[in-house]
PDB file of C-alpha atoms in Angstrom:
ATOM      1  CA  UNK A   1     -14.355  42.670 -50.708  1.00 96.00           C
ATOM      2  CA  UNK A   2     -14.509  39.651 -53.318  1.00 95.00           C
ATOM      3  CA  UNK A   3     -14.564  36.072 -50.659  1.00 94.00           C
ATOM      4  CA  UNK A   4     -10.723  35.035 -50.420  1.00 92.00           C
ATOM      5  CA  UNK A   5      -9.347  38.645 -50.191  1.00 94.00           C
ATOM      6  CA  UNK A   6      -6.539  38.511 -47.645  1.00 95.00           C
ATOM      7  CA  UNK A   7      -7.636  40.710 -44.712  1.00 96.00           C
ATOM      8  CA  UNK A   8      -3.702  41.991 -44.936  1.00 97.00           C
ATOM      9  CA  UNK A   9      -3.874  43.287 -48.208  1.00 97.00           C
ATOM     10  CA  UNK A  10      -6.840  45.780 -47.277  1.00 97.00           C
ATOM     11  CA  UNK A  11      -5.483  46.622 -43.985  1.00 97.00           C
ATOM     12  CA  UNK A  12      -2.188  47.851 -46.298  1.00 97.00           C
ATOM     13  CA  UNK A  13      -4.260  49.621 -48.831  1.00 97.00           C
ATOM     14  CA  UNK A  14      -5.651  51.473 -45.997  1.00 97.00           C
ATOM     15  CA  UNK A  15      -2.719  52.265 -43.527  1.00 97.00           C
ATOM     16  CA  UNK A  16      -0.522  53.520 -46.848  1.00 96.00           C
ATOM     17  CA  UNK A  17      -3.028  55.524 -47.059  1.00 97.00           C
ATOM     18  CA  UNK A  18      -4.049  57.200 -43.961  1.00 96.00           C
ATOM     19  CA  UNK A  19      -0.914  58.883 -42.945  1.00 94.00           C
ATOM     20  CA  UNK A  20       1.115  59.762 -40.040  1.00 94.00           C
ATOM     21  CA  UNK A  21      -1.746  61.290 -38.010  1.00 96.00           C
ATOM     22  CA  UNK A  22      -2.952  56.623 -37.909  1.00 97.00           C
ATOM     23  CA  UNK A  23      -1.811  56.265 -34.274  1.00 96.00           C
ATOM     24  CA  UNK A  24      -3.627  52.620 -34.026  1.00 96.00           C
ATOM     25  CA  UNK A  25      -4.429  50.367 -36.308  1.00 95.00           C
ATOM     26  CA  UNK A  26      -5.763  49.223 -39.046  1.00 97.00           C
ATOM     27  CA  UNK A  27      -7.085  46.351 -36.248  1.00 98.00           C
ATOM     28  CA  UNK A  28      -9.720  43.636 -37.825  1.00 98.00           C
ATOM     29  CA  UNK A  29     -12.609  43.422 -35.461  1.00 97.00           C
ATOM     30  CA  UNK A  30     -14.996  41.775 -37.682  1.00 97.00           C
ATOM     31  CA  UNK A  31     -15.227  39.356 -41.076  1.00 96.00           C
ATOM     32  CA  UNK A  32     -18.617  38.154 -42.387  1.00 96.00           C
ATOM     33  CA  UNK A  33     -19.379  36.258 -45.091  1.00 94.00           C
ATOM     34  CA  UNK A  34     -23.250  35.651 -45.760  1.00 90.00           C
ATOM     35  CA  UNK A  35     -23.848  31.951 -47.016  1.00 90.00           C
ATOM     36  CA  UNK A  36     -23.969  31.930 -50.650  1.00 89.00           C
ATOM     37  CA  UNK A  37     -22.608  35.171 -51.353  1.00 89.00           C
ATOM     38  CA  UNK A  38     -19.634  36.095 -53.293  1.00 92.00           C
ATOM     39  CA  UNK A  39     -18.590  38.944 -51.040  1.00 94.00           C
ATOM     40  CA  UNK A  40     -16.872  39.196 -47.487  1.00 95.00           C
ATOM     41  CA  UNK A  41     -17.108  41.971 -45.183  1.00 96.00           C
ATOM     42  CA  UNK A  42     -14.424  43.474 -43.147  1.00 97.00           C
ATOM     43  CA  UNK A  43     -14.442  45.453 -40.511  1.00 97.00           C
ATOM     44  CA  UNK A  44     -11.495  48.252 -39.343  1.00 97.00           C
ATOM     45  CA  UNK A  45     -10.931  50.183 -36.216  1.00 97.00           C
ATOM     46  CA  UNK A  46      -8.579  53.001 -37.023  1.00 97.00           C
ATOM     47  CA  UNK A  47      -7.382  55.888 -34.126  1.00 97.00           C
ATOM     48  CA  UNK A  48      -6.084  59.008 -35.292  1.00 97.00           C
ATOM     49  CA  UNK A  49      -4.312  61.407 -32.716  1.00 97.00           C
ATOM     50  CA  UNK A  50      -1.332  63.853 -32.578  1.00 95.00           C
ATOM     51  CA  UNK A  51       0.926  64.725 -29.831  1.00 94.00           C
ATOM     52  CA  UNK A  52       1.216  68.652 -29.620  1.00 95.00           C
ATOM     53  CA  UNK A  53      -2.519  69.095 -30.598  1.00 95.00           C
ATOM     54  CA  UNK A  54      -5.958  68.118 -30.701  1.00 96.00           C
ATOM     55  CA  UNK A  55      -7.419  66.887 -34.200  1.00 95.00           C
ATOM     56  CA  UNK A  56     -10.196  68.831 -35.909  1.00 95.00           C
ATOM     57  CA  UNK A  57     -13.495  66.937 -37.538  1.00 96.00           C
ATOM     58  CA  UNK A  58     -12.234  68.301 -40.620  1.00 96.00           C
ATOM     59  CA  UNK A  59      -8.455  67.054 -40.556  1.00 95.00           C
ATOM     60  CA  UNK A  60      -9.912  63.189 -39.984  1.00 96.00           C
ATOM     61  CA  UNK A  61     -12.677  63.040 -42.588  1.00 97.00           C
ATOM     62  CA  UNK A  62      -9.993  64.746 -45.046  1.00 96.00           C
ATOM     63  CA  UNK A  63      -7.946  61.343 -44.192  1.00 97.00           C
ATOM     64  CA  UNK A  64     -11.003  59.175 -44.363  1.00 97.00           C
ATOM     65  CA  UNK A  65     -11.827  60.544 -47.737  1.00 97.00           C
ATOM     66  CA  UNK A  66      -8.323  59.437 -48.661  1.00 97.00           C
ATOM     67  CA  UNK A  67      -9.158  55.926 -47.140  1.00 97.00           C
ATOM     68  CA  UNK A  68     -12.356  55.230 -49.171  1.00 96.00           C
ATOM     69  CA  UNK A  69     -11.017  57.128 -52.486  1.00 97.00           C
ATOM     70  CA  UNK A  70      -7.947  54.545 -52.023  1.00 97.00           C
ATOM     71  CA  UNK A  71     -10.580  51.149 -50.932  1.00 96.00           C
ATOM     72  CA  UNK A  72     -12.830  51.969 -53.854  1.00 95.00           C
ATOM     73  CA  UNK A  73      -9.923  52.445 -56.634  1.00 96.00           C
ATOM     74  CA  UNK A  74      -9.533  48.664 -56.280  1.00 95.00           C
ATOM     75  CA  UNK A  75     -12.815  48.334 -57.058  1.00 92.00           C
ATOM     76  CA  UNK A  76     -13.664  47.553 -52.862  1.00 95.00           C
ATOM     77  CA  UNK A  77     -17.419  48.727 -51.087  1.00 93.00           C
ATOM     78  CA  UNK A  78     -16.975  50.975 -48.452  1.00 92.00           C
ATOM     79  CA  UNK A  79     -19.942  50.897 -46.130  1.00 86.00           C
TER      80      UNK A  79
END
């Protein structure tokens, strides 16, 4: 994300986004900002789980796809 980003905003973007099946987070584990560079990376852990059932591969990188479709609409690298 462009430096000065609030870590708050992204972690929004992405829990509007991920849907009821998010049973953790979005937690920040990590922020890095090279010296000189215009661009700060964040870091996510995200835990997706249902009670009566256990989640498929598919189900998850259906959300995720949501997730980075969401991230990248404003214009955000997802790496």
């Amino acid at each position: 994300v462009p430096v000065g980003t609030v870590s708050e905003e992204v972690a929004e973007i992405i829990k509007q986004n991920a849907g009821e099946l998010l049973s953790v987070g979005p937690v920040l584990f990590d922020e890095f900002t090279k010296a000189g560079m215009d661009r700060t990376s964040l870091a996510f852990r995200l835990a997706f789980q249902a009670d009566n059932r256990t989640l498929e591969d598919i189900e998850v990188n259906s959300i995720m796809e949501r997730v980075y479709a969401a991230v990248q609409d404003k214009d955000w690298e997802v790496r």
